[in-house]
Coordinates of C-alpha atoms in Angstrom, one line a residue:
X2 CA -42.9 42.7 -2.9
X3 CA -42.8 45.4 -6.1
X4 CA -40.7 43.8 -9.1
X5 CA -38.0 46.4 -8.7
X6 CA -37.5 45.6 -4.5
X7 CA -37.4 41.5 -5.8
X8 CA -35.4 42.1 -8.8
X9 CA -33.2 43.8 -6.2
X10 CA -33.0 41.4 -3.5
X11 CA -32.0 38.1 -6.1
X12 CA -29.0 40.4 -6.9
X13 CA -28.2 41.0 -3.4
X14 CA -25.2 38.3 -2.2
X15 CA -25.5 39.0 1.1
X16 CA -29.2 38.4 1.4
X17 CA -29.3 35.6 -0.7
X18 CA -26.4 33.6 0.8
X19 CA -27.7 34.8 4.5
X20 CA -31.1 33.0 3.5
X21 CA -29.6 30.1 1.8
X22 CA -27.3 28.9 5.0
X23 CA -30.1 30.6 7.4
X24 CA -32.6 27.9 6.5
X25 CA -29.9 25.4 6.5
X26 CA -29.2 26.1 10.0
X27 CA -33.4 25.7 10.5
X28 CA -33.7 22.3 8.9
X29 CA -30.4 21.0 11.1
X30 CA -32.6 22.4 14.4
X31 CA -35.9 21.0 12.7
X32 CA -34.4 17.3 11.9
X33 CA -31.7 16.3 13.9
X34 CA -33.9 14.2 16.0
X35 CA -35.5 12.1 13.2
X36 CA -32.3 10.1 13.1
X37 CA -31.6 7.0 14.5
X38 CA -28.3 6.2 15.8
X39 CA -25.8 4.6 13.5
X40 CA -23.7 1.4 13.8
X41 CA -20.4 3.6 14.6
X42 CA -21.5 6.0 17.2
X43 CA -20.6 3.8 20.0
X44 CA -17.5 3.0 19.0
X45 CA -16.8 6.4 18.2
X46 CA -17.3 7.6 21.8
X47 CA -16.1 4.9 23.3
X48 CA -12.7 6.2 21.5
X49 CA -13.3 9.6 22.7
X50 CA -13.6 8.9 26.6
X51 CA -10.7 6.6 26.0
X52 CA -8.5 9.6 25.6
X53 CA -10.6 11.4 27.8
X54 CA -9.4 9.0 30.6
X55 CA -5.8 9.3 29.3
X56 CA -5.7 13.2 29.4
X57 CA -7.4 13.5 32.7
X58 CA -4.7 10.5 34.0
X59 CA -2.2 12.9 32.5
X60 CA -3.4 16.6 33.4
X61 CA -5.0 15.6 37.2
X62 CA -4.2 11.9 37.6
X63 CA -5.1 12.2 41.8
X64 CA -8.4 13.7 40.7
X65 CA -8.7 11.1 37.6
X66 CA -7.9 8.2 39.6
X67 CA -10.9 8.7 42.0
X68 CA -13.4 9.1 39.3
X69 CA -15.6 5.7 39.4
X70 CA -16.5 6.0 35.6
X71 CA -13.2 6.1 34.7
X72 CA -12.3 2.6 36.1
X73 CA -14.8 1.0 33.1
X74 CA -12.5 2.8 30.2
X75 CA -10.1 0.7 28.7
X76 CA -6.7 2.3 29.0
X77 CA -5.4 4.4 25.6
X78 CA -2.1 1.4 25.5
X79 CA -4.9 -0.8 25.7
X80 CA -7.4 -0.1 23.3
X81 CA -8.0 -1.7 20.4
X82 CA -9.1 1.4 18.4
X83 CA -6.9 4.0 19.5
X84 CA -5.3 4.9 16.7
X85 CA -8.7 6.6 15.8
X86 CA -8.9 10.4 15.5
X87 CA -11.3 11.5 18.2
X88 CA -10.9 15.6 17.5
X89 CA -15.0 16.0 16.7
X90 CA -16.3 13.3 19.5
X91 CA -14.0 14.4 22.4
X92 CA -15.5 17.9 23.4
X93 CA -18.4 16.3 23.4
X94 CA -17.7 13.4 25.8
X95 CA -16.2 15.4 27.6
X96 CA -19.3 17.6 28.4
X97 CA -21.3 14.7 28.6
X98 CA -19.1 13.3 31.6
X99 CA -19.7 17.2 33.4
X100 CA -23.4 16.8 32.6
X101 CA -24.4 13.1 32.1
X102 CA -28.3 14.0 32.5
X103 CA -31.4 11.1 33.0
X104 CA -31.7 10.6 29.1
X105 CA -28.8 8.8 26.8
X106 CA -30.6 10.2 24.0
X107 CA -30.1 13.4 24.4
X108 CA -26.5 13.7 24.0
X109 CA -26.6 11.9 20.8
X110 CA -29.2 14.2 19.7
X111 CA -26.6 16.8 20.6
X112 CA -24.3 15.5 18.5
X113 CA -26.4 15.2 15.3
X114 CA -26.8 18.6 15.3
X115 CA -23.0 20.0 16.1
X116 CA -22.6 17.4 13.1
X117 CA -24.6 19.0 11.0
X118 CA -23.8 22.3 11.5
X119 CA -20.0 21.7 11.1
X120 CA -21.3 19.8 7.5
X121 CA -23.4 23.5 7.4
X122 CA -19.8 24.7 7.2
X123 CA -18.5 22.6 4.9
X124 CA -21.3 23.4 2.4
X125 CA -19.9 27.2 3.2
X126 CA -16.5 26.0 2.2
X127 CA -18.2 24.8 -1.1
X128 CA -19.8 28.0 -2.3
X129 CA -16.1 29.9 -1.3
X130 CA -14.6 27.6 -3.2
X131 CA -16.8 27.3 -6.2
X132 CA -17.2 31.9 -6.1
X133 CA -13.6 32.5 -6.4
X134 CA -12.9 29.8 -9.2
X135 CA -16.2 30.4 -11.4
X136 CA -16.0 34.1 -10.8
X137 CA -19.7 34.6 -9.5
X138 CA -21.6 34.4 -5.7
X139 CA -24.7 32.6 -7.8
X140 CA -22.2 29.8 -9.1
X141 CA -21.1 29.1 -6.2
X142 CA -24.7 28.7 -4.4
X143 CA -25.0 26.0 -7.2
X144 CA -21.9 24.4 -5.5
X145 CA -23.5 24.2 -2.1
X146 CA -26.5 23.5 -2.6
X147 CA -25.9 20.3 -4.6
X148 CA -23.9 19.0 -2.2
X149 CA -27.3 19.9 0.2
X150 CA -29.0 18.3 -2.4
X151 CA -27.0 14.9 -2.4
X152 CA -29.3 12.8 -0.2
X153 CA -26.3 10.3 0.8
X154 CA -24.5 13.6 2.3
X155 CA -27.9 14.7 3.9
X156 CA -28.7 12.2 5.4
X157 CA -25.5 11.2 7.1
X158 CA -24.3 14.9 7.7
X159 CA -26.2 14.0 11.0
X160 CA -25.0 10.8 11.9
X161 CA -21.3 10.4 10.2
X162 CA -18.8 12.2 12.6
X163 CA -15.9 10.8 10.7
X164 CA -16.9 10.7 6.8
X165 CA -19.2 13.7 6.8
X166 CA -17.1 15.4 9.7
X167 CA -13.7 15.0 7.4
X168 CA -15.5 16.2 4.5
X169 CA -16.8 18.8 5.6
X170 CA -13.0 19.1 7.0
X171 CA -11.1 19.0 4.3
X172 CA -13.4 21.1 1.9
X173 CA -12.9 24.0 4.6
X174 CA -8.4 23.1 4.8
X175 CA -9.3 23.6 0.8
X176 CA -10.4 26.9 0.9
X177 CA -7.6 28.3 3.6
X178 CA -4.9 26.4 0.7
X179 CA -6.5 28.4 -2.1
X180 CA -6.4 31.8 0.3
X181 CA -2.9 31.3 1.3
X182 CA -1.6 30.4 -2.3
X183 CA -3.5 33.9 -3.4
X184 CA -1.9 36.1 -0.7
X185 CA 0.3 34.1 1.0
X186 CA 0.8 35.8 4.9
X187 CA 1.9 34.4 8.1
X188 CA -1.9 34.8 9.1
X189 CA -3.4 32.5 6.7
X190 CA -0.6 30.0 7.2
X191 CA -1.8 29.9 10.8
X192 CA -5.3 29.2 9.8
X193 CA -4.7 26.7 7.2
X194 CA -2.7 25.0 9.9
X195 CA -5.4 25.1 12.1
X196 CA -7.9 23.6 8.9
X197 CA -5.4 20.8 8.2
X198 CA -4.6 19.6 11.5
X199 CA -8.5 19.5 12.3
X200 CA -8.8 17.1 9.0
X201 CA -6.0 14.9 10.7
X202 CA -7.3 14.5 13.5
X203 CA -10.3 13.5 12.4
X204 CA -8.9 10.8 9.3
X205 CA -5.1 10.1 8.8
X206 CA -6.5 10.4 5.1
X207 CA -6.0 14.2 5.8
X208 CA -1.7 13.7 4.9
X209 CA -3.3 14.8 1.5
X210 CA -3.5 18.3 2.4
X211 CA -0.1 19.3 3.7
X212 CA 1.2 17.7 0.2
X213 CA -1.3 19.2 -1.5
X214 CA -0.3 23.0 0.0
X215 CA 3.5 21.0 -1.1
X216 CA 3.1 20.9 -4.4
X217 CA 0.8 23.4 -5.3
X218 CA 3.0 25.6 -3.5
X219 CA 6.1 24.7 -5.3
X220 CA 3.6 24.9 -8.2
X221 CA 2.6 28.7 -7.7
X222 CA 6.3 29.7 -7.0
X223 CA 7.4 28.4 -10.5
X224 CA 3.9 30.0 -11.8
X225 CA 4.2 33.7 -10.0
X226 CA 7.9 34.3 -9.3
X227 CA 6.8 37.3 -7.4
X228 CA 5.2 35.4 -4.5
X229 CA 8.0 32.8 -4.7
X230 CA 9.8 34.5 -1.1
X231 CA 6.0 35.0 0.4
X232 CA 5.0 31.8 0.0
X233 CA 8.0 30.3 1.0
X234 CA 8.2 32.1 4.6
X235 CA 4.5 30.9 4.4
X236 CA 5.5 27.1 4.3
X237 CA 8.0 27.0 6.0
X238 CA 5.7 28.4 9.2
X239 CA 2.7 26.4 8.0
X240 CA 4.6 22.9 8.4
X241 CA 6.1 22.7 11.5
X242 CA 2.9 24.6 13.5
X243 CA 0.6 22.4 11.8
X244 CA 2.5 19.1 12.9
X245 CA 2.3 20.5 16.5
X246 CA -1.3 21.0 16.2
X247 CA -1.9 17.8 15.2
X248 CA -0.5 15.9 17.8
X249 CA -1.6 18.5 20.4
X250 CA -5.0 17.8 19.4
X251 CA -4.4 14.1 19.2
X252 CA -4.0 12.1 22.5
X253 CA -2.9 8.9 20.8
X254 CA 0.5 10.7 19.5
X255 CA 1.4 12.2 22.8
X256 CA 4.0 9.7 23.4
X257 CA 5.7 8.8 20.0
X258 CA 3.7 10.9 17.6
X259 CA 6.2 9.9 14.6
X260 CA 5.7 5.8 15.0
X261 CA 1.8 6.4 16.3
X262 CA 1.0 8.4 13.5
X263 CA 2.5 5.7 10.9
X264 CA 0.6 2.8 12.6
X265 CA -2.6 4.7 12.6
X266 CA -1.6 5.6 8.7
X267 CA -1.1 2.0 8.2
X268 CA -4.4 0.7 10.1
X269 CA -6.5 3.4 7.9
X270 CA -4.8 1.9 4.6
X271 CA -5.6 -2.0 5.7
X272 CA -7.8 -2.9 7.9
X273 CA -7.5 -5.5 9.9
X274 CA -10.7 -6.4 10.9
X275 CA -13.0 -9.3 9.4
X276 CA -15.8 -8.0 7.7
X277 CA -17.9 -8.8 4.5
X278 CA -19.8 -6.4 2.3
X279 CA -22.7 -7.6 -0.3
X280 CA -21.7 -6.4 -3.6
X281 CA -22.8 -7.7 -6.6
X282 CA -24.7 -10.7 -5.6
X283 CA -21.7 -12.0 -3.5
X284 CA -20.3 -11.7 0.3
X285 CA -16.7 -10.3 -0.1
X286 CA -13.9 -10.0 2.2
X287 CA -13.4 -5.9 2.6
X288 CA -9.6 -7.6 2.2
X289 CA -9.7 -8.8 -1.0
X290 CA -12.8 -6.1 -2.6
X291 CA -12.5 -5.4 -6.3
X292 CA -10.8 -2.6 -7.8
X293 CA -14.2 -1.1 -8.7
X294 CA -15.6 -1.5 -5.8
X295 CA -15.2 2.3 -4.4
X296 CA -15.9 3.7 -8.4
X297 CA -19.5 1.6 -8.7
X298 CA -20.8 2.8 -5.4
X299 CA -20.0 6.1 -6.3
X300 CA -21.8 5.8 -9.9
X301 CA -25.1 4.7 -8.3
X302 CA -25.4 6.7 -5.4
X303 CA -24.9 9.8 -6.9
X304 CA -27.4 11.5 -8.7
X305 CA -27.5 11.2 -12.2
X306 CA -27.4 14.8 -13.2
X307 CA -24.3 15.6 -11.5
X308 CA -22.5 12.6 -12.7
X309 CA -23.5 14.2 -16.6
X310 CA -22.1 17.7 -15.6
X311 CA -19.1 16.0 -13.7
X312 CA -18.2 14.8 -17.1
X313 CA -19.4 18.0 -19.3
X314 CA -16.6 20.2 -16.3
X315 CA -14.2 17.5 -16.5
X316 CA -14.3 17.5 -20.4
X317 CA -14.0 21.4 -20.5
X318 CA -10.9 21.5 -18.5
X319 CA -9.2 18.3 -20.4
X320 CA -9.9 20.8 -23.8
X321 CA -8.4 23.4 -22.1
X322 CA -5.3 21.8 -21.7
X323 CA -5.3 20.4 -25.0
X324 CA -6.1 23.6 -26.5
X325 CA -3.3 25.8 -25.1
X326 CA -0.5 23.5 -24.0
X327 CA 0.6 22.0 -20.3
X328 CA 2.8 25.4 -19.7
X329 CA 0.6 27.9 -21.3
X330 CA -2.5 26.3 -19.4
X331 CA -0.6 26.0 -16.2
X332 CA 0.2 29.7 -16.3
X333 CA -3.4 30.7 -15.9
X334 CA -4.6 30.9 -12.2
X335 CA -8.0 29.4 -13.1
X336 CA -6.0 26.3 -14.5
X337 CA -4.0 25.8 -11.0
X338 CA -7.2 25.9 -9.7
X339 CA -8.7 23.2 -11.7
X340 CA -5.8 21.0 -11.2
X341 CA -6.2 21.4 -7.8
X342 CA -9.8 20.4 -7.8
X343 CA -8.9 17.3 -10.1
X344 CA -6.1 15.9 -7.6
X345 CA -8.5 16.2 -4.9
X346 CA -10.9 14.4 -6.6
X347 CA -8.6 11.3 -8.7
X348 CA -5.6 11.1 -6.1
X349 CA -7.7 9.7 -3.5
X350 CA -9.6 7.1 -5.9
X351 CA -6.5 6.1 -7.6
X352 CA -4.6 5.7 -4.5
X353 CA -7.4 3.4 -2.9
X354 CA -7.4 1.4 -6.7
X355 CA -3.7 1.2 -6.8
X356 CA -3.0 0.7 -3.0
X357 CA -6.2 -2.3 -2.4
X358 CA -7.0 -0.1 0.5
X359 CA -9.5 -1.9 2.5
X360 CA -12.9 0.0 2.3
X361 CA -16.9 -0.7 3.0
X362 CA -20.1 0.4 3.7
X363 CA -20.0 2.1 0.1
X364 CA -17.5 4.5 -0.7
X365 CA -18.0 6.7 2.8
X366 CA -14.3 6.5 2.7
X367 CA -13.9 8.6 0.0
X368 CA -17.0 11.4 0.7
X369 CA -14.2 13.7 1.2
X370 CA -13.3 14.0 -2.6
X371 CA -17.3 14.6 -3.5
X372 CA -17.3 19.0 -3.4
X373 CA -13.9 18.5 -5.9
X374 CA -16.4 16.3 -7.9
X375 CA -19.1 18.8 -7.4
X376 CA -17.2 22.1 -8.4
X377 CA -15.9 20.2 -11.7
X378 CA -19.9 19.7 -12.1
X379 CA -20.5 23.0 -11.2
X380 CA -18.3 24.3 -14.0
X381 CA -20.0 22.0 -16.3
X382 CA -23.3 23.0 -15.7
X383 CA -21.7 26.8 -16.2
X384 CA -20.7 25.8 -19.9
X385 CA -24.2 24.6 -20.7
X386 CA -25.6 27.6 -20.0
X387 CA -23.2 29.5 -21.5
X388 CA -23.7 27.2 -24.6
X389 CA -27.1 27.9 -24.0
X390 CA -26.3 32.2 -24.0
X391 CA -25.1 31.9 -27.2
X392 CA -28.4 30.6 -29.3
X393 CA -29.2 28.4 -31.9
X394 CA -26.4 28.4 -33.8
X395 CA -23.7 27.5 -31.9
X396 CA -26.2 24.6 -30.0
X397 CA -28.3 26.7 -28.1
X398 CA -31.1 24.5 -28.2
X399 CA -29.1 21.4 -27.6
X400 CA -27.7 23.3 -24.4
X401 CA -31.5 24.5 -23.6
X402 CA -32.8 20.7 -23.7
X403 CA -29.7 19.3 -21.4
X404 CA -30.3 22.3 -19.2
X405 CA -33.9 21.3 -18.7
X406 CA -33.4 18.0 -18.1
X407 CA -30.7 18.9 -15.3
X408 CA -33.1 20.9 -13.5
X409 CA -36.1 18.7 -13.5
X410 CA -33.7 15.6 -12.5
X411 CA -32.5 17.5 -9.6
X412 CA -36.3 18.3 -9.0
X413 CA -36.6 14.6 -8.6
X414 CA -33.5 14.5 -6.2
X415 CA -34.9 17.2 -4.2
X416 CA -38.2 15.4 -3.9
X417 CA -36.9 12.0 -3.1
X418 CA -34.9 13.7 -0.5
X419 CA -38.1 15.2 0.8
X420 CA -40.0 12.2 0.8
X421 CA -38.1 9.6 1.6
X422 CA -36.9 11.1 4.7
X423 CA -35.7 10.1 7.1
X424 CA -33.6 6.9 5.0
X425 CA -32.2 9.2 2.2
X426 CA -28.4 7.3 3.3
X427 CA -30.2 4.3 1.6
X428 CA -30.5 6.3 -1.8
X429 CA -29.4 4.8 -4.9
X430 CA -30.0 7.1 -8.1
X431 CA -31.3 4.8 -10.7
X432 CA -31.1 1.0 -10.5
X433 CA -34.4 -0.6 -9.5
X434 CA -35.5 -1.8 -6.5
X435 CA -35.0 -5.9 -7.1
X436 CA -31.4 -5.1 -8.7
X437 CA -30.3 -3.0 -5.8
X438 CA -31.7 -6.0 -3.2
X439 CA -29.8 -8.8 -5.2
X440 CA -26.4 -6.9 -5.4
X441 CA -25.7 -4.3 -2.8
X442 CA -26.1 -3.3 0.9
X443 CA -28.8 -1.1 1.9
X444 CA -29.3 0.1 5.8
X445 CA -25.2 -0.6 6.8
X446 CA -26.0 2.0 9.3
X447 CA -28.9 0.2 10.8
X448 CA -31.0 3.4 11.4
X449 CA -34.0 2.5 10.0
X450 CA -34.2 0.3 13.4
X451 CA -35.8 3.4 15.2
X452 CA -38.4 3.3 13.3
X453 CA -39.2 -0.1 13.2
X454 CA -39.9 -0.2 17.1
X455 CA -41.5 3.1 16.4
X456 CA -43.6 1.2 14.6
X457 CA -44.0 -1.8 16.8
X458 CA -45.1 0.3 19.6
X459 CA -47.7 2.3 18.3
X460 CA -48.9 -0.8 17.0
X461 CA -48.5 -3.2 20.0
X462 CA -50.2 -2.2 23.0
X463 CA -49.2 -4.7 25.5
X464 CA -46.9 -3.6 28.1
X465 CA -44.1 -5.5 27.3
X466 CA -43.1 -6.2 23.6
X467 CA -40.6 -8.4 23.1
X468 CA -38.1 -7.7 20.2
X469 CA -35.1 -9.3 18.7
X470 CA -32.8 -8.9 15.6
X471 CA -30.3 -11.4 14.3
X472 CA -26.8 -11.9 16.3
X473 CA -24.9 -10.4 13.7
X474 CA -26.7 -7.0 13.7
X475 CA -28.5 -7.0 17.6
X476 CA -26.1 -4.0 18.6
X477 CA -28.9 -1.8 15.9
X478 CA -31.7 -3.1 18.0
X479 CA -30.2 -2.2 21.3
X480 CA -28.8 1.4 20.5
X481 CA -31.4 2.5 18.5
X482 CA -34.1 1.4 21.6
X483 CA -31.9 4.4 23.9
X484 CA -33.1 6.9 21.3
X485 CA -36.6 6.0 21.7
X486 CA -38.6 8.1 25.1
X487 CA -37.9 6.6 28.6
X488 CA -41.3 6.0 28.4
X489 CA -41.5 3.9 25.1
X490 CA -37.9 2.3 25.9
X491 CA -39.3 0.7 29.0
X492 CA -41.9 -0.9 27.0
X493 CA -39.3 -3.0 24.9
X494 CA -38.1 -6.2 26.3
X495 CA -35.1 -7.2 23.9
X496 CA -35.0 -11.0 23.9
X497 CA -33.0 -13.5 22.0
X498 CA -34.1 -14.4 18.1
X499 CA -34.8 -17.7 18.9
X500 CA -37.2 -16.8 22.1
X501 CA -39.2 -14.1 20.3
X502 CA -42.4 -16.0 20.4
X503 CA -45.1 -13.1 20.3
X504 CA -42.9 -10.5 19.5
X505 CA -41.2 -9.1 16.7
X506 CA -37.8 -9.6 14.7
X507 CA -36.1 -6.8 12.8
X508 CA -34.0 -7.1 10.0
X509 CA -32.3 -4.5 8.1
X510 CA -30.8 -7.3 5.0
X511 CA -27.4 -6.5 6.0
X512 CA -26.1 -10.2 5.7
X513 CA -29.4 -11.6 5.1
X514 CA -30.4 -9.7 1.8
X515 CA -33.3 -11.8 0.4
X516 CA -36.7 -12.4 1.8
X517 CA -37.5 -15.0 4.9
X518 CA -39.0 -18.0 4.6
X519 CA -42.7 -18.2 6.1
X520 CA -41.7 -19.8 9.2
X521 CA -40.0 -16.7 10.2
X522 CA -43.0 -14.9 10.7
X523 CA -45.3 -12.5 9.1
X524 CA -44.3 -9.5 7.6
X525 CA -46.1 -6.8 9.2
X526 CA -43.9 -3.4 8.2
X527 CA -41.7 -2.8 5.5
X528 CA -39.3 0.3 5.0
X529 CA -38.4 1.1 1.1
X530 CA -36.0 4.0 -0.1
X531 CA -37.0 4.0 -4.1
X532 CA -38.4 0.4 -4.6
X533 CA -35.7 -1.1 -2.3
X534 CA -36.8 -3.1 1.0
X535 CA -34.0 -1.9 3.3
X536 CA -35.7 -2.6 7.1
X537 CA -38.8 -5.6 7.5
X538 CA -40.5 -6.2 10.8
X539 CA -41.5 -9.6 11.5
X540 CA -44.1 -10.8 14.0
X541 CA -43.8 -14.0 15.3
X542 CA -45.9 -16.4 15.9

């Protein structure tokens, strides 16, 4: 290609961005399958046919009522878990009951990729987001493809239909808030509606976005008095049709969707349910989890360069302020933007620190706040380089230096996400290998299970291979073995630990985080992300 025809097509926004989401859209379709299947998925659609069952009993209860699958589904009153939002999961059960078909796998195959694409979307949402505020197509790119480039996110953009899902969510009910608050029209009230009430439906977390469009509403009324009767005719349509859609799309609020939707508020904020997480060299009750429990995981799971420019943005808007006054700032279009950003990004943290929410497995809760994280980032990394612009008198080569060292640390992420594939949701940025295996949980999911009987298969060539995991964690063993080939699952015979003789046990270190004692067996297969053991295949003797 000539220099002028390249020079031309880097300038191009409509090529570029095409190629950029293009080839997104390609490595979804090239690695959906390379995933196994993670400790939630079951439960998740389970949920879904639950309401499944209860629509059908409502819509065509004669036809329902002779259905013989239906009579294993726990009744909606019934369940245990029906206060979860099933809007991603139900379609898809739904199809699956139309067209079971001979292999389990496939469906959840399906679904990794209809996961994906939606987190596609989200990255979409991201570049929107971070274009209008920064002023430039290329600056927003940045925006997107760091979150790409996140390999937490990555990974679990194929497996995590409610963290990923609502992130992806919420980043998109972003964009239509900052659309309607420019041009407020009945139009964009219906589609942030829409935007919302899919984030709602997906986490009760979601609440944050009709009292975001609240405030920031009232916010740009007292800001542009000229839009003050626009945007008001747009809230006042925006509330009431996006309460409908919620519960419309929402089986579990059919009934009493005012008391329903408080208890499923109240289950998301407290959890009920025992569990212990490893952190810091102890087992904790998710009840009673430090304060810093959600703050820490997101410090060492994110990659250190965006965590520098997080603070270089964040910095540049607290001068800002400083510089020209709460009312003067707040009068500037770009500042509502950036306070927008910011109480997506600390309103959710604080309220989980303030409130002892029950969390775990990390701060997956909280995913939804990362783009806000990554578009303050964003806008640091745009002050170094404009630092950088200005040469070396006003700190150019300072600038030049960080800006160097940003781009070959996001090399590195960029290569550990290509080579540590497919366990970049075990990722932790820069503590080493021992410290991460004395003080925090590594494969929660329990995907890394695939491959182990991968493994054990293509290195076992008896017929029958038994294989057993520990009580606690056997639900990995036996979900992940319906994502293997009919042909390889009928090989596996799963068998208790303590009958295992000649076979193999799995662990993933979930509540058993140090090595096992010789008796156990020999290890024959170890899985590390960075230096960190996070699956080991024993064979038995």
């Amino acid at each position: 290609m000539p220099d002028s025809a390249f020079s031309a097509f880097i300038r191009s926004r409509r090529w570029v961005v095409g190629l950029f989401f293009s080839l997104l859209v390609l490595v979804g379709f090239a690695l959906h399958r390379d995933y196994g299947m993670g400790w939630d998925e079951p439960a998740e659609r389970l949920n879904a046919f639950v309401s499944a069952k209860y629509i059908a009993l409502k819509l065509a209860p004669e036809l329902a009522s002779r259905q013989p699958r239906l009579a294993d589904i726990p009744d909606l009153r019934q369940h245990r878990d029906a206060d979860h939002g099933v809007l991603f999961m139900l379609p898809w059960v739904g199809l699956e009951a139309l067209r079971p078909g001979p292999d389990p796998a496939e469906w959840a195959y399906r679904r990794h990729l209809a996961g994906f694409l939606l987190f596609v979307a989200g990255a979409w949402a991201v570049y929107r987001l971070g274009r209008a505020r920064l002023g430039s197509w290329r600056w927003g790119l940045v925006g997107a493809a760091a979150l790409v480039l996140s390999p937490r996110i990555f990974a679990e953009a194929f497996y995590n239909y409610k963290d990923i899902v609502f992130l992806s969510l919420f980043a998109l009910a972003v964009l239509t808030l900052t659309r309607l608050l420019r041009r407020p029209t009945a139009g964009r009230a219906l589609l942030h509606a829409l935007a919302t009430a899919a984030a709602i439906d997906v986490r009760t977390m979601g609440i944050l976005l009709p009292l975001l469009t609240l405030a920031f509403g009232i916010l740009e009324m007292w800001a542009r008095p000229v839009r003050r009767r626009g945007l008001a005719g747009a809230l006042a349509l925006y509330l009431p049709l996006m309460a409908v859609l919620v519960v419309l799309a929402w089986p579990y609020l059919w009934e009493n969707p005012w008391e329903n939707f408080r208890a499923a508020l109240s289950s998301f904020g407290h959890y009920a349910k025992p569990l212990e997480v490893f952190y810091l060299g102890q087992f904790v009750s998710i009840q009673a989890l430090p304060w810093h429990y959600a703050l820490v995981w997101l410090l060492i799971t994110t990659p250190v360069p965006y965590a520098l420019l997080f603070v270089v943005g964040a910095a540049g808007v607290a001068r800002a302020l400083w510089r020209l006054g709460p009312e003067r700032w707040l009068r500037r279009t770009g500042s509502r933007r950036d306070l927008l950003v910011l109480a997506w990004f600390v309103g959710p943290l604080l309220g989980v620190v303030l409130l002892h929410s029950a969390i775990y497995d990390g701060w997956r809760h909280l995913y939804f706040v990362y783009p806000a994280f990554l578009l303050l980032a964003v806008q640091g990394l745009r002050l170094m380089w404009q630092q950088w612009q200005q040469g070396p008198r006003a700190g150019g080569w300072a600038a030049g230096a960080a800006l160097l060292a940003v781009a070959l640390g996001t090399a590195q992420v960029a290569w550990r996400i290509a080579t540590e594939h497919p366990f970049q949701y075990a990722y932790f940025s820069f503590l080493p290998g021992r410290v991460i295996e004395q003080n925090f949980e590594r494969d929660y999911w329990g995907l890394s299970v695939k491959q182990g009987l991968q493994w054990v298969l293509a290195h076992d060539a008896r017929p029958a291979v038994p294989v057993s995991m520990d009580s606690r964690t056997e639900m990995t063993l036996r979900i992940n073995a319906k994502m293997l080939p009919p042909a390889a699952r009928a090989r596996l015979r799963l068998v208790p630990p303590d009958s295992a003789a000649g076979g193999y046990f799995l662990s993933i270190h979930r509540w058993h985080p140090g090595p096992y004692p010789a008796g156990a067996g020999q290890p024959v297969y170890v899985v590390r992300v960075g230096s960190a053991v996070i699956l080991t295949v024993l064979r038995r003797p």
